[in-house]
Amino acid sequence: MKTENASLVMGYWEYTPVEELHRRSQFWLSETAFWKEELKFMRKLVRNHLLYFMDEERHPETTRLTQGLLSLKNDLRTIEDNIREHESHLKTLLLARTERKEKAFRREHGSLEHLIGQFTEDYKTTKKKLFREADAVLKEEKVQRLISLAG
């Protein structure tokens, strides 16, 4: 991870009410749903313009981007599963609240916070690379269309 998440450094989850941690988990689930939709769009972008991405000059970068997108998809599935399990642990905690269970829940929350922070950095990096590459390809497509119309 390139930068530390401010809330991770502060360890906010150690002192925040459990109800607020639940709201944070719900926010994470909302974010993962959004990221899944964006990843679908990015994969579709690569598929729809694959011929242009696959020229000799772009092939290595396209391969890295495609592998990066697949890795993000798999990581996101794991994160989403972890968040849902975390929410299940919250229900257990609320039914039989003990100090030991609460500490374990808070540690788990901190670990998830860290994991999501790392994923977010990787996601943004891959997304920037993909959009930069797609922008170049789309410009080339436009030039090719103009040439074919003129010719």
PDB file of C-alpha atoms in Angstrom:
ATOM      1  CA  MET A   1       0.000   0.000   0.000  1.00  0.00           C
ATOM      2  CA  LYS A   2       1.450   3.344  -1.016  1.00  0.00           C
ATOM      3  CA  THR A   3      -0.152   5.521   1.656  1.00  0.00           C
ATOM      4  CA  GLU A   4      -1.592   4.665   5.033  1.00  0.00           C
ATOM      5  CA  ASN A   5      -5.286   5.160   5.479  1.00  0.00           C
ATOM      6  CA  ALA A   6      -5.737   7.922   8.079  1.00  0.00           C
ATOM      7  CA  SER A   7      -8.367   5.977   9.990  1.00  0.00           C
ATOM      8  CA  LEU A   8      -6.103   2.914  10.061  1.00  0.00           C
ATOM      9  CA  VAL A   9      -3.269   4.912  11.586  1.00  0.00           C
ATOM     10  CA  MET A  10      -5.579   6.340  14.247  1.00  0.00           C
ATOM     11  CA  GLY A  11      -7.157   2.948  15.009  1.00  0.00           C
ATOM     12  CA  TYR A  12     -10.607   4.527  15.139  1.00  0.00           C
ATOM     13  CA  TRP A  13     -12.275   1.108  15.287  1.00  0.00           C
ATOM     14  CA  GLU A  14     -10.881   0.523  18.783  1.00  0.00           C
ATOM     15  CA  TYR A  15     -13.068   3.246  20.299  1.00  0.00           C
ATOM     16  CA  THR A  16     -15.924   3.748  17.864  1.00  0.00           C
ATOM     17  CA  PRO A  17     -19.371   2.456  18.872  1.00  0.00           C
ATOM     18  CA  VAL A  18     -20.202  -0.909  17.336  1.00  0.00           C
ATOM     19  CA  GLU A  19     -23.230   0.615  15.584  1.00  0.00           C
ATOM     20  CA  GLU A  20     -20.914   2.999  13.719  1.00  0.00           C
ATOM     21  CA  LEU A  21     -18.670   0.098  12.711  1.00  0.00           C
ATOM     22  CA  HIS A  22     -21.782  -1.591  11.336  1.00  0.00           C
ATOM     23  CA  ARG A  23     -22.569   1.528   9.267  1.00  0.00           C
ATOM     24  CA  ARG A  24     -18.978   1.475   8.004  1.00  0.00           C
ATOM     25  CA  SER A  25     -19.370  -2.164   6.968  1.00  0.00           C
ATOM     26  CA  GLN A  26     -22.600  -1.310   5.135  1.00  0.00           C
ATOM     27  CA  PHE A  27     -20.745   1.483   3.325  1.00  0.00           C
ATOM     28  CA  TRP A  28     -18.063  -1.016   2.296  1.00  0.00           C
ATOM     29  CA  LEU A  29     -20.717  -3.305   0.837  1.00  0.00           C
ATOM     30  CA  SER A  30     -22.091  -0.364  -1.135  1.00  0.00           C
ATOM     31  CA  GLU A  31     -18.600   0.442  -2.406  1.00  0.00           C
ATOM     32  CA  THR A  32     -17.922  -3.162  -3.434  1.00  0.00           C
ATOM     33  CA  ALA A  33     -21.174  -3.217  -5.425  1.00  0.00           C
ATOM     34  CA  PHE A  34     -20.107  -0.042  -7.228  1.00  0.00           C
ATOM     35  CA  TRP A  35     -16.595  -1.372  -7.889  1.00  0.00           C
ATOM     36  CA  LYS A  36     -18.043  -4.600  -9.315  1.00  0.00           C
ATOM     37  CA  GLU A  37     -20.084  -2.585 -11.823  1.00  0.00           C
ATOM     38  CA  GLU A  38     -17.052  -0.497 -12.763  1.00  0.00           C
ATOM     39  CA  LEU A  39     -14.937  -3.617 -13.226  1.00  0.00           C
ATOM     40  CA  LYS A  40     -17.593  -5.057 -15.554  1.00  0.00           C
ATOM     41  CA  PHE A  41     -17.443  -1.855 -17.591  1.00  0.00           C
ATOM     42  CA  MET A  42     -13.634  -1.913 -17.719  1.00  0.00           C
ATOM     43  CA  ARG A  43     -13.554  -5.563 -18.812  1.00  0.00           C
ATOM     44  CA  LYS A  44     -16.156  -4.768 -21.484  1.00  0.00           C
ATOM     45  CA  LEU A  45     -14.031  -1.842 -22.652  1.00  0.00           C
ATOM     46  CA  VAL A  46     -11.052  -4.145 -23.088  1.00  0.00           C
ATOM     47  CA  ARG A  47     -13.174  -6.795 -24.878  1.00  0.00           C
ATOM     48  CA  ASN A  48     -14.806  -4.311 -27.244  1.00  0.00           C
ATOM     49  CA  HIS A  49     -11.512  -2.778 -28.269  1.00  0.00           C
ATOM     50  CA  LEU A  50      -9.311  -5.855 -27.937  1.00  0.00           C
ATOM     51  CA  LEU A  51      -8.147  -5.788 -31.563  1.00  0.00           C
ATOM     52  CA  TYR A  52      -6.690  -2.335 -31.079  1.00  0.00           C
ATOM     53  CA  PHE A  53      -5.213  -3.212 -27.708  1.00  0.00           C
ATOM     54  CA  MET A  54      -3.529  -6.296 -29.113  1.00  0.00           C
ATOM     55  CA  ASP A  55      -1.147  -4.675 -31.595  1.00  0.00           C
ATOM     56  CA  GLU A  56       2.503  -5.554 -30.971  1.00  0.00           C
ATOM     57  CA  GLU A  57       3.254  -2.299 -29.215  1.00  0.00           C
ATOM     58  CA  ARG A  58       0.364  -2.564 -26.750  1.00  0.00           C
ATOM     59  CA  HIS A  59       0.218  -6.321 -26.218  1.00  0.00           C
ATOM     60  CA  PRO A  60       2.362  -6.472 -23.029  1.00  0.00           C
ATOM     61  CA  GLU A  61       0.510  -3.598 -21.337  1.00  0.00           C
ATOM     62  CA  THR A  62      -2.865  -5.014 -22.363  1.00  0.00           C
ATOM     63  CA  THR A  63      -1.926  -8.398 -20.923  1.00  0.00           C
ATOM     64  CA  ARG A  64      -0.897  -6.766 -17.631  1.00  0.00           C
ATOM     65  CA  LEU A  65      -4.116  -4.743 -17.525  1.00  0.00           C
ATOM     66  CA  THR A  66      -6.272  -7.779 -18.262  1.00  0.00           C
ATOM     67  CA  GLN A  67      -4.506  -9.770 -15.543  1.00  0.00           C
ATOM     68  CA  GLY A  68      -4.841  -6.800 -13.186  1.00  0.00           C
ATOM     69  CA  LEU A  69      -8.580  -6.595 -13.805  1.00  0.00           C
ATOM     70  CA  LEU A  70      -8.996 -10.315 -13.173  1.00  0.00           C
ATOM     71  CA  SER A  71      -6.959 -10.036  -9.979  1.00  0.00           C
ATOM     72  CA  LEU A  72      -9.069  -7.081  -8.805  1.00  0.00           C
ATOM     73  CA  LYS A  73     -12.251  -9.033  -9.533  1.00  0.00           C
ATOM     74  CA  ASN A  74     -11.019 -11.968  -7.443  1.00  0.00           C
ATOM     75  CA  ASP A  75      -9.772  -9.705  -4.639  1.00  0.00           C
ATOM     76  CA  LEU A  76     -13.081  -7.873  -4.599  1.00  0.00           C
ATOM     77  CA  ARG A  77     -15.015 -11.137  -4.287  1.00  0.00           C
ATOM     78  CA  THR A  78     -12.829 -12.093  -1.311  1.00  0.00           C
ATOM     79  CA  ILE A  79     -13.262  -8.691   0.316  1.00  0.00           C
ATOM     80  CA  GLU A  80     -17.024  -8.805  -0.138  1.00  0.00           C
ATOM     81  CA  ASP A  81     -17.139 -12.277   1.431  1.00  0.00           C
ATOM     82  CA  ASN A  82     -15.020 -11.024   4.349  1.00  0.00           C
ATOM     83  CA  ILE A  83     -17.320  -8.042   4.905  1.00  0.00           C
ATOM     84  CA  ARG A  84     -20.400 -10.268   4.908  1.00  0.00           C
ATOM     85  CA  GLU A  85     -18.716 -12.607   7.405  1.00  0.00           C
ATOM     86  CA  HIS A  86     -17.771  -9.558   9.504  1.00  0.00           C
ATOM     87  CA  GLU A  87     -21.418  -8.486   9.520  1.00  0.00           C
ATOM     88  CA  SER A  88     -22.377 -11.997  10.650  1.00  0.00           C
ATOM     89  CA  HIS A  89     -19.896 -11.684  13.504  1.00  0.00           C
ATOM     90  CA  LEU A  90     -21.510  -8.382  14.432  1.00  0.00           C
ATOM     91  CA  LYS A  91     -24.893 -10.085  14.774  1.00  0.00           C
ATOM     92  CA  THR A  92     -23.321 -12.722  17.024  1.00  0.00           C
ATOM     93  CA  LEU A  93     -21.654  -9.990  19.067  1.00  0.00           C
ATOM     94  CA  LEU A  94     -24.892  -8.096  19.535  1.00  0.00           C
ATOM     95  CA  LEU A  95     -26.723 -11.233  20.675  1.00  0.00           C
ATOM     96  CA  ALA A  96     -24.103 -12.229  23.248  1.00  0.00           C
ATOM     97  CA  ARG A  97     -22.008  -9.153  23.855  1.00  0.00           C
ATOM     98  CA  THR A  98     -18.825  -9.961  25.737  1.00  0.00           C
ATOM     99  CA  GLU A  99     -15.609  -8.001  25.978  1.00  0.00           C
ATOM    100  CA  ARG A 100     -13.657 -10.804  24.281  1.00  0.00           C
ATOM    101  CA  LYS A 101     -16.067 -10.982  21.334  1.00  0.00           C
ATOM    102  CA  GLU A 102     -16.073  -7.220  20.988  1.00  0.00           C
ATOM    103  CA  LYS A 103     -12.261  -7.046  20.931  1.00  0.00           C
ATOM    104  CA  ALA A 104     -12.130  -9.787  18.290  1.00  0.00           C
ATOM    105  CA  PHE A 105     -14.749  -7.965  16.221  1.00  0.00           C
ATOM    106  CA  ARG A 106     -12.803  -4.709  16.464  1.00  0.00           C
ATOM    107  CA  ARG A 107      -9.538  -6.417  15.415  1.00  0.00           C
ATOM    108  CA  GLU A 108     -11.351  -7.976  12.479  1.00  0.00           C
ATOM    109  CA  HIS A 109     -12.751  -4.555  11.550  1.00  0.00           C
ATOM    110  CA  GLY A 110      -9.257  -3.056  11.626  1.00  0.00           C
ATOM    111  CA  SER A 111      -7.934  -5.830   9.390  1.00  0.00           C
ATOM    112  CA  LEU A 112     -10.764  -5.259   6.934  1.00  0.00           C
ATOM    113  CA  GLU A 113     -10.083  -1.525   6.965  1.00  0.00           C
ATOM    114  CA  HIS A 114      -6.469  -2.256   6.043  1.00  0.00           C
ATOM    115  CA  LEU A 115      -7.426  -4.772   3.341  1.00  0.00           C
ATOM    116  CA  ILE A 116      -9.922  -2.389   1.758  1.00  0.00           C
ATOM    117  CA  GLY A 117      -7.365   0.439   1.854  1.00  0.00           C
ATOM    118  CA  GLN A 118      -4.870  -1.731  -0.031  1.00  0.00           C
ATOM    119  CA  PHE A 119      -7.510  -2.812  -2.538  1.00  0.00           C
ATOM    120  CA  THR A 120      -8.535   0.808  -3.123  1.00  0.00           C
ATOM    121  CA  GLU A 121      -4.943   1.820  -3.943  1.00  0.00           C
ATOM    122  CA  ASP A 122      -4.505  -1.132  -6.350  1.00  0.00           C
ATOM    123  CA  TYR A 123      -7.902  -0.458  -7.914  1.00  0.00           C
ATOM    124  CA  LYS A 124      -7.152   3.210  -8.547  1.00  0.00           C
ATOM    125  CA  THR A 125      -3.746   2.410 -10.042  1.00  0.00           C
ATOM    126  CA  THR A 126      -5.164  -0.203 -12.423  1.00  0.00           C
ATOM    127  CA  LYS A 127      -8.087   2.026 -13.360  1.00  0.00           C
ATOM    128  CA  LYS A 128      -5.782   4.942 -14.211  1.00  0.00           C
ATOM    129  CA  LYS A 129      -3.593   2.703 -16.377  1.00  0.00           C
ATOM    130  CA  LEU A 130      -6.584   1.222 -18.170  1.00  0.00           C
ATOM    131  CA  PHE A 131      -8.208   4.575 -18.857  1.00  0.00           C
ATOM    132  CA  ARG A 132      -4.922   6.060 -20.065  1.00  0.00           C
ATOM    133  CA  GLU A 133      -4.471   3.118 -22.453  1.00  0.00           C
ATOM    134  CA  ALA A 134      -8.112   3.199 -23.552  1.00  0.00           C
ATOM    135  CA  ASP A 135      -7.859   6.922 -24.254  1.00  0.00           C
ATOM    136  CA  ALA A 136      -4.889   6.341 -26.551  1.00  0.00           C
ATOM    137  CA  VAL A 137      -6.668   3.474 -28.329  1.00  0.00           C
ATOM    138  CA  LEU A 138      -9.879   5.423 -28.798  1.00  0.00           C
ATOM    139  CA  LYS A 139      -7.925   8.318 -30.300  1.00  0.00           C
ATOM    140  CA  GLU A 140      -6.306   5.875 -32.722  1.00  0.00           C
ATOM    141  CA  GLU A 141      -9.715   4.438 -33.620  1.00  0.00           C
ATOM    142  CA  LYS A 142     -10.985   7.934 -34.357  1.00  0.00           C
ATOM    143  CA  VAL A 143      -7.994   8.664 -36.593  1.00  0.00           C
ATOM    144  CA  GLN A 144      -8.496   5.348 -38.427  1.00  0.00           C
ATOM    145  CA  ARG A 145     -12.190   6.168 -39.024  1.00  0.00           C
ATOM    146  CA  LEU A 146     -11.301   9.612 -40.350  1.00  0.00           C
ATOM    147  CA  ILE A 147      -8.688   8.098 -42.679  1.00  0.00           C
ATOM    148  CA  SER A 148     -11.145   5.522 -43.989  1.00  0.00           C
ATOM    149  CA  LEU A 149     -13.788   8.203 -44.565  1.00  0.00           C
ATOM    150  CA  ALA A 150     -11.294  10.392 -46.423  1.00  0.00           C
ATOM    151  CA  GLY A 151      -9.900   7.508 -48.482  1.00  0.00           C
TER     152      GLY A 151
END
